[in-house]
């Protein structure tokens, strides 16, 4: 979304978990990683900061230095509040999408991270749904003031949270939000951005 926002051409390389350590001579233990000429950058936020600095004449991803620091708050909120529950809904489905070797790696690494089996993690999703929806209230009530986290148009902060929901959307059909929820409407707007880029990956059935 950040690359599309900047209007940059790119080639995407889908990568399996076990292939991540081999990317760009071991540049990172996680994806995304981008190469731009001689530059290799890992981590979504670092990539967005790099794009902002390298392509200042393209549409801004942050709207200035205050936007960069505020976006870090959104990123921390997304990772610490939004991601854990989305992971709970999506883990077993993500496991089911892997080949044998990647499934074994995914199970082992995630079970260590969560301290439970994947099935035990997933079993908490119905019980946790109402609390998850309530935890999104700051975003929901913000949408009564402005259509995007970025204000009148989307910024990287929108893509951070959208990316988390997109991860769940392509993994599981589990209904995270009520259709009438303003957050569901905002997600639909995100899916329409940049020639409906987000819709090029189908929702899980
Ligand atoms: N905060 C990082 C998180 C990246 C991340 O966790 N990536 C996962 C996949 S989406 C990964 O590469 N995991 C590798 C592994 O589990 O071995 C970012 O946004 O770039």
PDB file of N, CA, C and O in Angstrom, residues 19-30 33 40 42:
ATOM      1  N   UNK A  19      11.723 -19.613   3.756  1.00  0.00           N
ATOM      2  CA  UNK A  19      12.605 -18.944   2.802  1.00  0.00           C
ATOM      3  C   UNK A  19      12.995 -17.536   3.249  1.00  0.00           C
ATOM      4  O   UNK A  19      13.860 -16.899   2.634  1.00  0.00           O
ATOM      5  N   UNK A  20      12.341 -17.035   4.307  1.00  0.00           N
ATOM      6  CA  UNK A  20      12.603 -15.662   4.751  1.00  0.00           C
ATOM      7  C   UNK A  20      14.083 -15.435   5.094  1.00  0.00           C
ATOM      8  O   UNK A  20      14.677 -14.442   4.655  1.00  0.00           O
ATOM      9  N   UNK A  21      14.734 -16.343   5.841  1.00  0.00           N
ATOM     10  CA  UNK A  21      16.138 -16.076   6.210  1.00  0.00           C
ATOM     11  C   UNK A  21      17.085 -15.996   5.011  1.00  0.00           C
ATOM     12  O   UNK A  21      18.178 -15.442   5.131  1.00  0.00           O
ATOM     13  N   UNK A  22      16.676 -16.527   3.854  1.00  0.00           N
ATOM     14  CA  UNK A  22      17.556 -16.501   2.677  1.00  0.00           C
ATOM     15  C   UNK A  22      17.408 -15.250   1.829  1.00  0.00           C
ATOM     16  O   UNK A  22      18.200 -15.012   0.913  1.00  0.00           O
ATOM     17  N   UNK A  23      16.434 -14.406   2.145  1.00  0.00           N
ATOM     18  CA  UNK A  23      16.190 -13.220   1.309  1.00  0.00           C
ATOM     19  C   UNK A  23      17.331 -12.222   1.446  1.00  0.00           C
ATOM     20  O   UNK A  23      17.757 -11.907   2.556  1.00  0.00           O
ATOM     21  N   UNK A  24      17.806 -11.738   0.311  1.00  0.00           N
ATOM     22  CA  UNK A  24      18.829 -10.683   0.313  1.00  0.00           C
ATOM     23  C   UNK A  24      19.983 -11.025   1.268  1.00  0.00           C
ATOM     24  O   UNK A  24      20.366 -10.232   2.136  1.00  0.00           O
ATOM     25  N   UNK A  25      20.509 -12.242   1.126  1.00  0.00           N
ATOM     26  CA  UNK A  25      21.648 -12.698   1.945  1.00  0.00           C
ATOM     27  C   UNK A  25      21.412 -12.546   3.445  1.00  0.00           C
ATOM     28  O   UNK A  25      22.288 -12.091   4.183  1.00  0.00           O
ATOM     29  N   UNK A  26      20.211 -12.886   3.866  1.00  0.00           N
ATOM     30  CA  UNK A  26      19.943 -12.863   5.309  1.00  0.00           C
ATOM     31  C   UNK A  26      19.737 -11.468   5.869  1.00  0.00           C
ATOM     32  O   UNK A  26      20.092 -11.187   7.015  1.00  0.00           O
ATOM     33  N   UNK A  27      19.132 -10.583   5.067  1.00  0.00           N
ATOM     34  CA  UNK A  27      18.942  -9.194   5.507  1.00  0.00           C
ATOM     35  C   UNK A  27      18.021  -9.084   6.716  1.00  0.00           C
ATOM     36  O   UNK A  27      18.125  -8.146   7.498  1.00  0.00           O
ATOM     37  N   UNK A  28      17.110 -10.056   6.887  1.00  0.00           N
ATOM     38  CA  UNK A  28      16.108  -9.911   7.942  1.00  0.00           C
ATOM     39  C   UNK A  28      15.542 -11.268   8.324  1.00  0.00           C
ATOM     40  O   UNK A  28      15.547 -12.203   7.518  1.00  0.00           O
ATOM     41  N   UNK A  29      15.048 -11.372   9.541  1.00  0.00           N
ATOM     42  CA  UNK A  29      14.364 -12.604   9.945  1.00  0.00           C
ATOM     43  C   UNK A  29      12.865 -12.506   9.677  1.00  0.00           C
ATOM     44  O   UNK A  29      12.133 -13.462   9.900  1.00  0.00           O
ATOM     45  N   UNK A  30      12.398 -11.330   9.253  1.00  0.00           N
ATOM     46  CA  UNK A  30      10.977 -11.170   8.920  1.00  0.00           C
ATOM     47  C   UNK A  30      10.826 -10.472   7.570  1.00  0.00           C
ATOM     48  O   UNK A  30      11.738  -9.781   7.097  1.00  0.00           O
ATOM     49  N   UNK A  33      10.614  -7.181   3.170  1.00  0.00           N
ATOM     50  CA  UNK A  33      11.938  -6.619   2.884  1.00  0.00           C
ATOM     51  C   UNK A  33      11.828  -6.015   1.484  1.00  0.00           C
ATOM     52  O   UNK A  33      11.206  -6.622   0.616  1.00  0.00           O
ATOM     53  N   UNK A  40      18.680  -2.128   0.703  1.00  0.00           N
ATOM     54  CA  UNK A  40      17.797  -3.189   1.183  1.00  0.00           C
ATOM     55  C   UNK A  40      17.255  -2.740   2.540  1.00  0.00           C
ATOM     56  O   UNK A  40      18.038  -2.378   3.429  1.00  0.00           O
ATOM     57  N   UNK A  42      14.372  -3.629   5.699  1.00  0.00           N
ATOM     58  CA  UNK A  42      13.420  -4.560   6.309  1.00  0.00           C
ATOM     59  C   UNK A  42      12.551  -3.809   7.309  1.00  0.00           C
ATOM     60  O   UNK A  42      12.970  -2.782   7.845  1.00  0.00           O
TER      61      UNK A  42
END
